[in-house]
Short mmCIF file of C-alpha atoms in Angstrom, two decimals:
data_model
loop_
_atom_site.label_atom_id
_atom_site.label_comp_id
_atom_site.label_asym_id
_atom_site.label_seq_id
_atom_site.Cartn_x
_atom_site.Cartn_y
_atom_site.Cartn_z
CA UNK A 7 -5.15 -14.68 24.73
CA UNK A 8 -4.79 -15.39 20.91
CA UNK A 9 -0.80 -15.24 19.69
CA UNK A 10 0.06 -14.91 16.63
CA UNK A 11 4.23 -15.05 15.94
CA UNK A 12 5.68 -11.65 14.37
CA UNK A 13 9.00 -11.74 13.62
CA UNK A 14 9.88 -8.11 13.32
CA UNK A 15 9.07 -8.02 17.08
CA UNK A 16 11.41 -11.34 17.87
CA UNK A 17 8.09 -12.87 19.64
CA UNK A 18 4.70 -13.64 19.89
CA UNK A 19 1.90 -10.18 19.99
CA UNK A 20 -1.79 -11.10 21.19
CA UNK A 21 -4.45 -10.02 18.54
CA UNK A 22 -8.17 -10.99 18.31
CA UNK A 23 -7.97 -13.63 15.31
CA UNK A 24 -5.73 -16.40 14.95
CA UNK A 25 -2.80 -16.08 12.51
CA UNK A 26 -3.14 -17.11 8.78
CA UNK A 27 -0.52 -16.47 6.22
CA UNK A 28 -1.52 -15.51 3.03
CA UNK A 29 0.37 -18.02 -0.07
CA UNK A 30 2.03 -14.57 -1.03
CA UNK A 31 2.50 -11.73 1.06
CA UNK A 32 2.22 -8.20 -1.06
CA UNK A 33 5.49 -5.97 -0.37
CA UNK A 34 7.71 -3.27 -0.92
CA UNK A 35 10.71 -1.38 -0.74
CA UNK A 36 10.80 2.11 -0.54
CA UNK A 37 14.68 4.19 -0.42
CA UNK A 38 14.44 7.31 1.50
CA UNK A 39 17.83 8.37 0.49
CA UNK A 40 16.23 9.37 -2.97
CA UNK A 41 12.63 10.26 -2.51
CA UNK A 42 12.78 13.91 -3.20
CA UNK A 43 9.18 14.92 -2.56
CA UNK A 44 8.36 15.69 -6.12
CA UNK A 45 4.63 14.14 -5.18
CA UNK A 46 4.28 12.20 -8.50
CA UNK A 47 3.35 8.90 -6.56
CA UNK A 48 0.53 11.39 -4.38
CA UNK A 49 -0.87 12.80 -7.99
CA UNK A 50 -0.78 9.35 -9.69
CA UNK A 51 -2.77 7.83 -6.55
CA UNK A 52 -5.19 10.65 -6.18
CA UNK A 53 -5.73 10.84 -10.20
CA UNK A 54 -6.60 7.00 -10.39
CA UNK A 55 -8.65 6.09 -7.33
CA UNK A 56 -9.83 9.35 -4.81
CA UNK A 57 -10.89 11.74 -7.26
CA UNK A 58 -14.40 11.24 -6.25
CA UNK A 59 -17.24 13.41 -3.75
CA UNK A 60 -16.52 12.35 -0.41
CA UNK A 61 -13.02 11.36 -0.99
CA UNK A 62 -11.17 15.00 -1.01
CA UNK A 63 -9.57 14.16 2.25
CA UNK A 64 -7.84 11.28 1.00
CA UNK A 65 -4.39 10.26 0.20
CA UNK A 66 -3.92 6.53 -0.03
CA UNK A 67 -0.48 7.82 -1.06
CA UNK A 68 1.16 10.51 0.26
CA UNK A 69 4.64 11.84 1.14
CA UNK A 70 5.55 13.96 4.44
CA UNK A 71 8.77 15.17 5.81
CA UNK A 72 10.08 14.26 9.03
CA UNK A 73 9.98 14.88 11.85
CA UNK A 74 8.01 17.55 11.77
CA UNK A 75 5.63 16.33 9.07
CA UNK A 76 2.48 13.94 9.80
CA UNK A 77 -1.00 13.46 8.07
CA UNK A 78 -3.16 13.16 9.30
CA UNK A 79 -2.06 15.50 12.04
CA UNK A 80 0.43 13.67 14.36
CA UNK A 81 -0.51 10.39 13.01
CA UNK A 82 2.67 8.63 14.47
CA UNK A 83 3.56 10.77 17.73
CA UNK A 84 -0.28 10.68 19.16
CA UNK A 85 -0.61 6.43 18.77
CA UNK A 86 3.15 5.99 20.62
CA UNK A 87 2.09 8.22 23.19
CA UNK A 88 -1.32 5.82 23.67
CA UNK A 89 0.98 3.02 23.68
CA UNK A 90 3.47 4.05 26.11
CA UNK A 91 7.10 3.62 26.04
CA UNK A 92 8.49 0.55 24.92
CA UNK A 93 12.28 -0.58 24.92
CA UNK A 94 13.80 -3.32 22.64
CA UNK A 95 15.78 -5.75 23.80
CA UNK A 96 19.58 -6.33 23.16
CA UNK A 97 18.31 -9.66 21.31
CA UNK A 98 16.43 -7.62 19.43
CA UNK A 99 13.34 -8.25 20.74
CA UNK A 100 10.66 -5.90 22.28
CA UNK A 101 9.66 -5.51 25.38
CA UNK A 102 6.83 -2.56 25.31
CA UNK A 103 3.01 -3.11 24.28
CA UNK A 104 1.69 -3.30 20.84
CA UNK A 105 -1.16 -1.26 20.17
CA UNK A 106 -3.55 -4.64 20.79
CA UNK A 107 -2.12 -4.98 24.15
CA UNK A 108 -1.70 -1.71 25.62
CA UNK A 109 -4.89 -1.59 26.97
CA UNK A 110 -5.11 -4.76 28.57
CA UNK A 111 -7.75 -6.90 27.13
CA UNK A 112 -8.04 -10.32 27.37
CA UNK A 113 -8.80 -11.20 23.45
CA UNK A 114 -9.36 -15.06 24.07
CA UNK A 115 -12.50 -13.43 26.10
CA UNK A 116 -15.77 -13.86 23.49
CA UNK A 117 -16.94 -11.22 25.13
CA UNK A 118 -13.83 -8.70 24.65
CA UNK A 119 -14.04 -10.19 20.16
CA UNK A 120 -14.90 -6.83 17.93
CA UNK A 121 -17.58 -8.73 16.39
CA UNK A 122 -19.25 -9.16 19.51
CA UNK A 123 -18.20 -5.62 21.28
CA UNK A 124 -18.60 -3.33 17.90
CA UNK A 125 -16.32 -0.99 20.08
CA UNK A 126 -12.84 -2.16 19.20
CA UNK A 127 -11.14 0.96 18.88
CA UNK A 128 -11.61 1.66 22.88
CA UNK A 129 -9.52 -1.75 23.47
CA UNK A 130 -6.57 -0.65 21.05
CA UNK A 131 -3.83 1.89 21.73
CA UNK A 132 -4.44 5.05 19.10
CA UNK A 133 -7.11 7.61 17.69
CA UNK A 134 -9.82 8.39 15.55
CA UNK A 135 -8.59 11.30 13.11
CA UNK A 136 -11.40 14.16 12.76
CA UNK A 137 -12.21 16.95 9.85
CA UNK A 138 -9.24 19.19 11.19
CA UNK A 139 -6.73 16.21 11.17
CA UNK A 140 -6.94 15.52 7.77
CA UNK A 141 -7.03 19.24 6.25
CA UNK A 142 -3.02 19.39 6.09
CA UNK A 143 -1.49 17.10 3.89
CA UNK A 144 1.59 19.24 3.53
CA UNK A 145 2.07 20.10 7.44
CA UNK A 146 5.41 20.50 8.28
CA UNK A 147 7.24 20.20 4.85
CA UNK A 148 10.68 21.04 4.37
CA UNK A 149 10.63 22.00 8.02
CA UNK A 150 14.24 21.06 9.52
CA UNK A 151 15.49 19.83 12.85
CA UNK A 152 18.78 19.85 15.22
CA UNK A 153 21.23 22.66 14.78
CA UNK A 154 20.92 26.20 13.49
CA UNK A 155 21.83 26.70 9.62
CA UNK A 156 23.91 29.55 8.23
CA UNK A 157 24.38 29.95 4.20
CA UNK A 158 27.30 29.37 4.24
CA UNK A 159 27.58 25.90 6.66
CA UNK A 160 28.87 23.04 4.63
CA UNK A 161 28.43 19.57 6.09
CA UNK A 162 31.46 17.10 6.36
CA UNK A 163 29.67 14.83 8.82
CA UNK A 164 28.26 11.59 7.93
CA UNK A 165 25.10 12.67 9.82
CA UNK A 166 23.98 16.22 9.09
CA UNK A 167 23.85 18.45 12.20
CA UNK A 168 20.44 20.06 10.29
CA UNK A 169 18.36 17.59 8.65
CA UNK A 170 15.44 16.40 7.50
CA UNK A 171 13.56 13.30 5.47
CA UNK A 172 11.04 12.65 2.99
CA UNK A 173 8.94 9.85 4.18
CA UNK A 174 6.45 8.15 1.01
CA UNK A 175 3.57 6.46 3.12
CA UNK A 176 0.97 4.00 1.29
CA UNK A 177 -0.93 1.11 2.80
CA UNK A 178 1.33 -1.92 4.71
CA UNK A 179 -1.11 -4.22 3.68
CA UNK A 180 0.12 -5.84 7.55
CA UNK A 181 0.16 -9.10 8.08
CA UNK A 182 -2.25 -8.39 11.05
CA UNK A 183 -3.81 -5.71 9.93
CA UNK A 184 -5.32 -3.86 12.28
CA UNK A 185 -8.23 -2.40 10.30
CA UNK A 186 -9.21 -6.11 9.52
CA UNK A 187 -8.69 -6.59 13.17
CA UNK A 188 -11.11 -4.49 14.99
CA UNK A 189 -13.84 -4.48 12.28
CA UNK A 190 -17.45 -5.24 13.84
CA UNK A 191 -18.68 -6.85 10.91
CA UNK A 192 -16.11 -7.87 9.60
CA UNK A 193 -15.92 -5.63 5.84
CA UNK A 194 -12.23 -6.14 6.20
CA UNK A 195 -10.46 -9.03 4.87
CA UNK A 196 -6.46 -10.25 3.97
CA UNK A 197 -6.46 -11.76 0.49
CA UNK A 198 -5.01 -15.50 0.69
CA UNK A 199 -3.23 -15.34 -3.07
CA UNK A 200 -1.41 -12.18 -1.76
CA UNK A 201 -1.96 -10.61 1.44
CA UNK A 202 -3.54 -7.41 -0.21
CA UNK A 203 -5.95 -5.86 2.68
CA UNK A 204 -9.13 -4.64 1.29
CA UNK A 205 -12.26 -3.23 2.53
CA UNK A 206 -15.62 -4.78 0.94
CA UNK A 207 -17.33 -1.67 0.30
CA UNK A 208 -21.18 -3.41 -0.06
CA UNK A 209 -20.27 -5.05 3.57
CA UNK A 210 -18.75 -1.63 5.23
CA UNK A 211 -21.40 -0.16 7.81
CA UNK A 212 -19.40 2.99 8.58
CA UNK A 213 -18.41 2.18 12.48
CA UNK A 214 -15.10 3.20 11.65
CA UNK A 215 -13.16 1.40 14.29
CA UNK A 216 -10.79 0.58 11.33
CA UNK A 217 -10.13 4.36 10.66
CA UNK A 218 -9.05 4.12 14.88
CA UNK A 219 -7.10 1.35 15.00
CA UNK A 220 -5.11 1.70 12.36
CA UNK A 221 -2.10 3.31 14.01
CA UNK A 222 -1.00 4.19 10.09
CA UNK A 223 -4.52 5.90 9.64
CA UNK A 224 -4.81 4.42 5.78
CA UNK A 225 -8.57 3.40 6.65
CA UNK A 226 -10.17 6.58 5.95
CA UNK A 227 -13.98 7.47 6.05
CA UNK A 228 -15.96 9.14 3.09
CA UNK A 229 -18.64 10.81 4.27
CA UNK A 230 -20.23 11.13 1.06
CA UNK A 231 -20.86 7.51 0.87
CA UNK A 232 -20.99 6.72 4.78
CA UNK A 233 -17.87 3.91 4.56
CA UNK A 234 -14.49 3.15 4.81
CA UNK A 235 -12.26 2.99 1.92
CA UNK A 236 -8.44 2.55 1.73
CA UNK A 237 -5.39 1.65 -0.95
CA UNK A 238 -6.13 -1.56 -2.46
CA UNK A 239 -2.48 -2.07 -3.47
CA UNK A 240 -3.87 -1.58 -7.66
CA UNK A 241 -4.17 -5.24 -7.47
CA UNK A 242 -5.64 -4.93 -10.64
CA UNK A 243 -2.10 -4.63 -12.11
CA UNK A 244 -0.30 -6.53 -9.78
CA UNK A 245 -2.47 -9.19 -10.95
CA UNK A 246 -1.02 -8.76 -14.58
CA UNK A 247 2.47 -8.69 -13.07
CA UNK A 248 2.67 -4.88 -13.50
CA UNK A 249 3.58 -2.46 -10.39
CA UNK A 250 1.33 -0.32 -8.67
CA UNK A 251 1.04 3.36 -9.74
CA UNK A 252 2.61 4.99 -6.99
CA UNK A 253 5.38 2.99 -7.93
CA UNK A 254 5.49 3.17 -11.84
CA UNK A 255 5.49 6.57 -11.99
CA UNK A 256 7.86 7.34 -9.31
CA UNK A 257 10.19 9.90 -10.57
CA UNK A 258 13.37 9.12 -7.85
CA UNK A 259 13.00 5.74 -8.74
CA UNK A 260 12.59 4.66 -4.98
CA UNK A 261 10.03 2.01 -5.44
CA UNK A 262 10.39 -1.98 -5.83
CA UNK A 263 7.32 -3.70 -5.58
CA UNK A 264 7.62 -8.09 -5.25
CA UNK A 265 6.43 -10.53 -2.74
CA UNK A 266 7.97 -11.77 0.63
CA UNK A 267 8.38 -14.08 2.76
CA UNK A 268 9.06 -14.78 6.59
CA UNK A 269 12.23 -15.47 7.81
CA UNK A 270 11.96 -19.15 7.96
CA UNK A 271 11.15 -19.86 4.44
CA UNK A 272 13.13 -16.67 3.06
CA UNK A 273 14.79 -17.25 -0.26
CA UNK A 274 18.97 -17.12 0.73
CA UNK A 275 20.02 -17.94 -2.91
CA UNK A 276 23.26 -15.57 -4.18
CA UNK A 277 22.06 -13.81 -6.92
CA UNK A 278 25.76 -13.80 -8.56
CA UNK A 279 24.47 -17.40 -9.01
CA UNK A 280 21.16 -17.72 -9.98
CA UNK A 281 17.42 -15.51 -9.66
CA UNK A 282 17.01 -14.34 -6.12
CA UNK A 283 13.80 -12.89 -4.44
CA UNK A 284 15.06 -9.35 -3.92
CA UNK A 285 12.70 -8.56 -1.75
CA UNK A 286 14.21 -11.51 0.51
CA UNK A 287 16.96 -10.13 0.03
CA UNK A 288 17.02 -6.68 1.09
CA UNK A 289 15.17 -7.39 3.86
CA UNK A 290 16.22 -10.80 5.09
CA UNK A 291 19.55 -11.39 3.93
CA UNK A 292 21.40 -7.93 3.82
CA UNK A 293 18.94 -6.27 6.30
CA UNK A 294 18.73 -3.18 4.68
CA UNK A 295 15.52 -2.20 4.74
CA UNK A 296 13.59 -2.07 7.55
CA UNK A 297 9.46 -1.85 8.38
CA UNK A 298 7.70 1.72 9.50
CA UNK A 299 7.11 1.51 13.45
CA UNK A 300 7.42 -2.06 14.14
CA UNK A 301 6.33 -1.93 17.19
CA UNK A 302 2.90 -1.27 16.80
CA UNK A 303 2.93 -5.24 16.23
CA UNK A 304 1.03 -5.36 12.85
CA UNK A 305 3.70 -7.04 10.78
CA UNK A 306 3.76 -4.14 8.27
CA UNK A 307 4.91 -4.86 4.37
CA UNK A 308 6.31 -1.74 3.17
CA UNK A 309 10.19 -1.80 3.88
CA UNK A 310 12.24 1.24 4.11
CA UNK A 311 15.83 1.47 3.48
CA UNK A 312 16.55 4.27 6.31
CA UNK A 313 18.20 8.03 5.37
CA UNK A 314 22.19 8.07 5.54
CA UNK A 315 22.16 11.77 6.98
CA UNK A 316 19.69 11.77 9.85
CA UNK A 317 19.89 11.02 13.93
CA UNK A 318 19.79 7.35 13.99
CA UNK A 319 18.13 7.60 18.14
CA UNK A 320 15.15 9.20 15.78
CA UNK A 321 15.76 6.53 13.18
CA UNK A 322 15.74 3.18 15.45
CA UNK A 323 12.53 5.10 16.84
CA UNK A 324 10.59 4.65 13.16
CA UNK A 325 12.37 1.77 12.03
CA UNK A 326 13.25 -0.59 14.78
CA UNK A 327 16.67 -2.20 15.62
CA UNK A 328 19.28 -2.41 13.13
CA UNK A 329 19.47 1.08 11.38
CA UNK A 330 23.55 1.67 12.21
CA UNK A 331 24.26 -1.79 10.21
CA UNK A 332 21.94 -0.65 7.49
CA UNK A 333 23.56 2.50 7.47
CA UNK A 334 27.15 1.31 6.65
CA UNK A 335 25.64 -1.12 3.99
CA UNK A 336 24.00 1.27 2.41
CA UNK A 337 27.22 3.40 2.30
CA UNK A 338 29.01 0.42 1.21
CA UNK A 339 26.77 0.10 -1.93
CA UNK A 340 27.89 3.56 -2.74
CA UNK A 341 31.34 2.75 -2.31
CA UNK A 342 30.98 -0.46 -4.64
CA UNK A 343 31.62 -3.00 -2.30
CA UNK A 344 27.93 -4.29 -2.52
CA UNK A 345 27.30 -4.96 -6.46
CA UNK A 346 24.37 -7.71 -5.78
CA UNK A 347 22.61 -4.26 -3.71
CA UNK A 348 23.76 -1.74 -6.16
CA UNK A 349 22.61 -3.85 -9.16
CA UNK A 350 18.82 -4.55 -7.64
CA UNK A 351 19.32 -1.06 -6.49
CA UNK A 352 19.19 0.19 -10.53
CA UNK A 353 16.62 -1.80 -11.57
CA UNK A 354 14.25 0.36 -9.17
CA UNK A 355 12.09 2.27 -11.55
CA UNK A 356 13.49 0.93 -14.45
CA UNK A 357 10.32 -1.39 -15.87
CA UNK A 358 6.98 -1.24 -15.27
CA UNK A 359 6.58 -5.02 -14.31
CA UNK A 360 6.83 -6.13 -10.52
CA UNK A 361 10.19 -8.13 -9.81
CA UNK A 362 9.67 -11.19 -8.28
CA UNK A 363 13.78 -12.32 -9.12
CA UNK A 364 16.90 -10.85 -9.72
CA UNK A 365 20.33 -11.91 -10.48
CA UNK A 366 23.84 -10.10 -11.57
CA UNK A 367 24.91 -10.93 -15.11
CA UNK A 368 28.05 -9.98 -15.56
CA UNK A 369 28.23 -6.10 -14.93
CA UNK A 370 24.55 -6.03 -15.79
CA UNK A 371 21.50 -6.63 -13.63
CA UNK A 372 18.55 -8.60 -14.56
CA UNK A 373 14.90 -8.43 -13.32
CA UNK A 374 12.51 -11.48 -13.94
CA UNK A 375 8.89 -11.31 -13.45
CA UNK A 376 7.77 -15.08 -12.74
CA UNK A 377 10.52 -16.59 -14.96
CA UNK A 378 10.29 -14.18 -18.19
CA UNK A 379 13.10 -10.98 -18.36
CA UNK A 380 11.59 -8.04 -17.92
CA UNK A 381 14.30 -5.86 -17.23
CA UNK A 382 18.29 -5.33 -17.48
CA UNK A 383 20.68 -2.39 -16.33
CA UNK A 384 24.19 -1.31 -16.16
CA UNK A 385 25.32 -1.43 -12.97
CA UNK A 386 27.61 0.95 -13.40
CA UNK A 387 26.42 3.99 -15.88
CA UNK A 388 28.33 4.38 -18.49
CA UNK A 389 30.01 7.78 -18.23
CA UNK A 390 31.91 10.20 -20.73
CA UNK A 391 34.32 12.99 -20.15
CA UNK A 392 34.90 16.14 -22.47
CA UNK A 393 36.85 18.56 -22.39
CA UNK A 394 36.75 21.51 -19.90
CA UNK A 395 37.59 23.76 -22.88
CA UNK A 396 35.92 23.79 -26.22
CA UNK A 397 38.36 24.87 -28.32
CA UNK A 398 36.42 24.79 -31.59
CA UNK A 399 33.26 26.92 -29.79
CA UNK A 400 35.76 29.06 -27.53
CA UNK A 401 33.74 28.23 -24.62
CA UNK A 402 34.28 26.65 -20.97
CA UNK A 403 32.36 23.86 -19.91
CA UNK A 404 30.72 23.82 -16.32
CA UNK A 405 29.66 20.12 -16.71
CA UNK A 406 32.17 17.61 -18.27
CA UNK A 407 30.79 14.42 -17.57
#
């Protein structure tokens, strides 16, 4: 069977085209400890690109809370099911079926390829979404889980006995993309300059096996105009350097859009020192952030830096191996001991341009966009403290810093 290496999965998955890297791979950060839901991202996405007939269904962005929150309707749940259980090993490596080998096909059979089949979707693990799946964008919000809550409880624990999460959920643009993977024609292609997955709309002949297989169900149909469409990653402005919407206008400041790259050729330069890929380094050298259900075996490249307060059994469930030590970094960036984190951390959401290098100037951090400065922060804000009382206007002050 064709193997193609993934190294969030620690080994080789089978899937029905040989592997080809692009010369930049597309990616992101996202931090769940601030996303707070507000839906700016959604409304910037919907505004821009599915505003049309036909495309009132679709969110190439949107934001759900978990565990209780899924669209389409029990996206993630009703594809790990189809797969069956999997277990990672203590080497970090896993042992279950990706969603191209659950089923059992021999993909080095020409007679098992998509293009010669047309019937992909019934060889991988998942489902195809109908009208009723996608009529709930906001299923499940604010819903929480685990203990009863009284008014009064106060939480001392460093994982909340009632909790909850807001998870932002765009395209993965996957390194094997699974759309791209089971598409008869193919209409579905990886861009080489930077791994942006698109769908050539003129090519698409509406069999939808890529709204199937994709276990992230960002291949969505439009009736109106009998294809496929999906989130194109605004290459447009990433092309000028600038960030996609979603992320520009991302109120929590969650979002860093850059470029990555595998382990083996990862940047491990000390940004105290000189410019540093950040995206390198969150992922790769501190290991912070962590991909959406690795083990559906698609390589995904939208990282997530994992919630503080929530179960981490549920947690290593989404995000794979690793969530405890990402934990305690992230709580030692709060705590100051990380400044190269905390630094990258506040130049989230503060330019407009993509940030393809980073360093720590003295207390400051600096964001580079292929060579040229395109952004600087405080690392620390700079605070002020007044008086609690005012004696000139009489008055008491609630807020003092």
């Amino acid at each position: 069977m064709p193997k193609v290496e993934n190294w969030q999965l620690g080994r080789e998955v089978e899937y029905p085209y040989e592997g080809a890297r692009p010369d930049d791979q597309w990616a992101a950060v996202f931090d769940l400890n601030k996303c707070i839901a507000c839906q700016t991202c959604t409304l910037a996405c919907k505004t821009t690109w599915t505003h049309e007939e036909g495309q009132e269904h679709m969110f190439w962005n949107n934001v759900e809370t978990k565990p209780y929150g899924s669209h389409p309707v029990g996206w993630d749940q009703r594809t790990l099911d189809d797969m069956g259980a999997g277990e990672w090993g203590d080497d970090g490596t896993y042992e279950g079926d990706t969603i191209f080998e659950a089923e059992d096909v021999d993909w080095d059979d020409p007679e098992n390829h998509p293009q010669e089949t047309m019937q992909a979707r019934d060889d991988v693990a998942g489902f195809l979404p109908d009208a009723d799946d996608m009529r709930y964008p906001n299923l499940g919000e604010d819903e929480i889980a685990g203990d009863t809550m009284e008014s009064i409880s106060h939480f001392d624990e460093e994982t909340h006995p009632v909790w909850f999460f807001y998870l932002p959920r765009i395209c993965n643009h996957c390194t094997y993309a699974a759309c791209a993977g089971s598409c008869p024609v193919p209409a579905i292609y990886k861009r080489e300059e930077d791994g942006v997955v698109l769908i050539d709309e003129e090519s698409c002949q509406a069999f939808q096996q890529c709204n199937e297989a994709c276990p992230y169900k960002k291949a969505i149909y439009n009736p109106a105009e009998s294809i496929s469409q999906k989130c194109i990653g605004c290459y447009t402005k990433t092309e000028e350097g600038k960030a996609p919407q979603c992320f520009e206008n991302c109120l929590g400041k969650i979002r860093l859009h850059g470029y990555i790259n595998p382990p083996e050729e990862a940047d491990d330069s000390d940004p105290m020192e000189e410019p540093t890929n950040p995206l390198d380094f969150v992922v790769h050298q501190k290991e912070l952030a962590k991909p959406l259900y690795p083990q559906f075996g698609l390589e995904p490249n939208v990282y997530y830096v994992p919630p503080i307060t929530a179960p981490t059994d549920y947690l290593t469930q989404m995000f794979g191996p690793g969530v405890d030590d990402a934990i305690d970094t992230y709580r030692a960036m709060r705590d100051g001991d990380e400044p190269e984190l905390e630094g990258l951390f506040k130049l989230m959401g503060s330019t407009e341009w993509s940030i393809t290098a980073f360093e720590i100037d003295g207390d400051e951090a600096v964001g580079y966009y292929e060579g040229d400065e395109v952004g600087r922060v405080p690392i620390t804000e700079p605070t002020a403290e007044r008086d609690r009382y005012d004696e000139d206007e009489e008055v008491y002050r609630l807020d003092i810093t």
